[in-house]
Amino acid sequence: MQKMKVLLQRYAKVFEGIFLIAVSIAILVEVISISKTISPAILVDKFGDVSFIKLVAVVMIGLIGVSPMLGYDMLLNKTLNNKLNLRYLFETSWVINTINNLAGFGGFVSVGLRTEFYGKKNNNKLFAKTLTRLFMFIMSGLSIYSAIALLLVICGYANHYVQQYWIWLVGGSLYIPVVWLTSSLKKNVITKSFKLKITGISVLEWTGVVLTFFTAGWALGIPINIVQMLPILIAATIIGIASLIPGSIGSFDVIMILGLSDLGLPRETAIAWLLLYRIAYYIIPFIIGLVLLIHNFGATFSERYNDVPKQMIMTIGHGIVTVLLYFSGVMMIVYATIPNAFERWHWLSAVNPWSANLIYEFPNILLGFMLLMVARGIASKVKRALIPTVIVLLVTMVYMFVREAAYVSVTFTMVLLILVLLVRKRLFRQQFIYSWEARTVDSFIWALLVVLYIFLGVYSLPGIKHHHSHIRHHIEFILFPNAKIWLSGLLAILIVTSFVFILERYLEGHRIIVGVDYLSGKTRLANLLNQFKGNATSQLAYLGDKRLFFYQNNNGEDTVVIQFRRLNSKLLVMGDPFGNATDFPAAMQAFIHDSDHLGYTPVFYEVSQEIAMLAHEYGYNFIKMGEEAHVDLPSFSLQGGKRRTQRTIVNRFKRDNYHFEIIKPPYSEEFLDQLNKISDQWLQGRREKGFSLGFFKRDYLQKAPIAVIVDENNKICAFASIMSSDDHCEISVDLMRFGYDAPGSTMDYMFINLFEKMQVQGYKTFNLGMAPLANVGQYYQSFSEERIANLVYQFGSNFYSFQGLRNFKSKYADSWEPRYTSYSKYNSILYVMIALLIVDNQPIDEIEIPVKFE
């Protein structure tokens, strides 16, 4: 006997596996036999006749029926003195019980999950002992129902079929007295209060099972005889649990189908009943539990890896929601336009989420275009898009329900609504800025739909002659039956346009822009430049044609300035930030963050390699925009054969009694009048441009020394404003102009004198500025973005000679430093280049600039 016991313990797993396989094979054979007598068409009809309200009622009863199981874990943790958050306890308990219901393997899953969620905070022995006590009484409620079922069998209420399973009902009935007796033999192990509470929870749990099952039958319109059907339900449940098959799938179902068939129910009806019961009590609670499980484990996993997995999932989910919204809107509009195509092309009908009853022109077109608009808001991550999206989806759901649409359509909309709510945290932007990229995509979709509608309507008109009648015959199913229907749809499109316009205005909000204008920030700008050194482009901030973004350190002090101009959704930053270089990374991150929350994307124009790489760390692409020419002043000399041409120029100007001088501010109005006259002659009727270059503005010129070329009559013929860095290392010029009287090579004479003067003053480098598109996108294997940039600027060469500028600077440059444009990966390089071209060539009189600088 002892050897037999040892043998059984050693091979217990093997015997258990053989038992499971044998039971599974027997069930499979019976299932195959039953399936041969079932008509799928009748089964589908059974579900088709159930009203939506009844389905909701069954699902709600199922969820309520599952909820008593939460009491097990509440009692377990109370006994263990675990102080858990109520929300955490609810979520984890729901996960444990619903997953165990469907894939329990005799309770092994629940043991593992409870150990994972609750056992780590307790002594292992104490936790195992308490959990064992809990499991002893979990089946007590089923035992009570077994006794009731056995009593009905004994009294003759049960049918002949269930009487063959009387032994299972006896075993189930004896479970609770045996457990109570054995637990009472060891005193102070399990208290009577604990046993009573577990038994009460168990009774509520199995009452939920019974109620869900009979509610499913009621929803299907089945006449229910509780005294005959209850014994079958309980016997099948006990046998299913004894089979150890997860969720009793197969074992429970076979017995129920045969038992209900014995009561006179068609097998299709019995299967529909069991299927609805399993969906309500097992599947839907399991799906909710699975979502909660992913949420709990996912949160821990994501936190371990710096929230990267969470962000990836949210990004993917956001993309899916956007695609589904666009897809829904397009399909709804297409269905209103060519409804008969869904009957002709079955594949189109298969992918259409909307009901066939939605052939009412105006609502379809309205909801379709509104879905497209809210899809753009969701795609743009606009916070204000959430409420309109929810409203549009709810209206769509109600519209389909009122028109008796198929449940698939209602379910699709409901799932889409849930997905929108799940990704709502991705909607963080305060306003909607309709970018050129987004408007291009939407315009293409909208134009395609409208053109399709108009074309089909015109082609359908009886007065139109069709030379190819055989073609018309083949496409007749997509044509409109009469002009009245088509005109009503066209009118609907026109009306819908106004709704879409209103929705767009709502999403836009109040149009807030980051930073401040020049008038508001001029004092802060001056203070910052007095404290920190500037750079080659910092002087341009005084032009007043750009906004200023001030970064403040932890002490609330301004340490960095970023100057930019807005165009559409892009904030075009001119040059590197300036101020305290230590704070550049934090300043750029703050600027990008603040811009993103307001729906804008910065573009960093003509920045150094360091800033381009820094922007790249924040997810920005970059292209080379050109090269900046630098003259090494300490080594500059007119000696040698290389400088023969320059020496000739200098000698000629000296022979003609021209001379060079630098004048410092403040300047008289008479002096500025002379410069203004020269500037007007240089412009030759063209309008001033700004952004990356200085323009003639008296207040602006008062801020820097001006170099002039004066002829023998003491008349100024050319001038250049000087831009100096505060570290007395680099010098440059900004505004360079010459008049009609200036002889050839005047600018050469100007620069040569500047090089020599600045060399004497101790400057190290003279910055000649950038040559746009120098050596960019010219090689056949260059990046496509750089080739596009080159193409755009070649077009811009009609307004500005880039090649001539490059050639002039090459005469003096000792070195060339690359300059880059960094742009968001969500921007199109084509639109970025167009924006830069527009801003660089935008006349100053078209820009709102403060009247006074000081």
Coordinates of N, CA and C in Angstrom, one line a residue, residues 85 123 126 149 202 234 277 382-383 402-403 430 438 534 573 589 613 631 640 647 696 703 777:
N85 N -4.3 49.9 -1.6 CA -5.1 50.8 -2.2 C -6.4 50.2 -2.8
N123 N 4.9 36.8 4.9 CA 5.6 35.6 5.1 C 5.0 34.5 4.2
L126 N 2.7 32.0 6.0 CA 1.5 32.6 6.5 C 0.5 32.8 5.3
A149 N -30.2 21.2 -6.1 CA -30.5 20.4 -7.3 C -30.7 19.0 -7.0
S202 N -19.3 32.9 -1.5 CA -19.4 31.8 -2.5 C -20.8 31.7 -3.0
I234 N -26.2 22.8 -12.7 CA -25.3 22.5 -11.6 C -24.5 21.2 -11.8
Y277 N -24.2 33.2 -22.8 CA -23.9 33.1 -21.4 C -22.4 33.2 -21.2
V382 N -4.5 67.5 -30.2 CA -5.1 68.7 -29.7 C -6.1 68.3 -28.6
K383 N -5.9 68.9 -27.4 CA -6.7 68.6 -26.2 C -8.2 68.9 -26.5
V402 N -30.9 54.4 -34.0 CA -32.3 54.9 -34.4 C -32.7 54.3 -35.7
R403 N -31.7 54.3 -36.7 CA -32.0 53.8 -38.0 C -32.0 52.3 -38.1
Q430 N -2.6 72.7 -26.6 CA -3.7 73.6 -26.2 C -4.5 74.2 -27.3
A438 N -0.5 69.0 -43.0 CA -1.8 68.4 -42.6 C -2.8 68.8 -43.6
G534 N 27.2 88.0 -27.1 CA 26.3 87.7 -28.2 C 27.0 86.8 -29.2
V573 N 13.5 79.9 -36.4 CA 14.5 80.5 -35.5 C 15.6 80.9 -36.3
Q589 N 15.3 72.8 -25.1 CA 14.2 71.9 -24.7 C 13.0 72.6 -24.3
M613 N 23.3 69.4 -33.7 CA 23.4 68.1 -33.0 C 22.5 68.1 -31.7
V631 N 37.4 84.8 -42.2 CA 38.8 85.4 -42.6 C 39.6 85.4 -41.3
G640 N 52.0 89.5 -51.5 CA 52.1 88.3 -52.3 C 51.3 88.3 -53.6
R647 N 45.4 94.5 -54.1 CA 46.3 95.6 -54.0 C 46.0 96.7 -55.0
F696 N 17.3 98.8 -43.5 CA 17.6 100.2 -43.1 C 16.5 100.6 -42.1
K703 N 22.7 101.5 -33.1 CA 23.3 100.5 -32.1 C 24.7 100.0 -32.4
G777 N 23.8 69.4 -51.8 CA 22.9 68.7 -52.7 C 23.3 68.6 -54.1

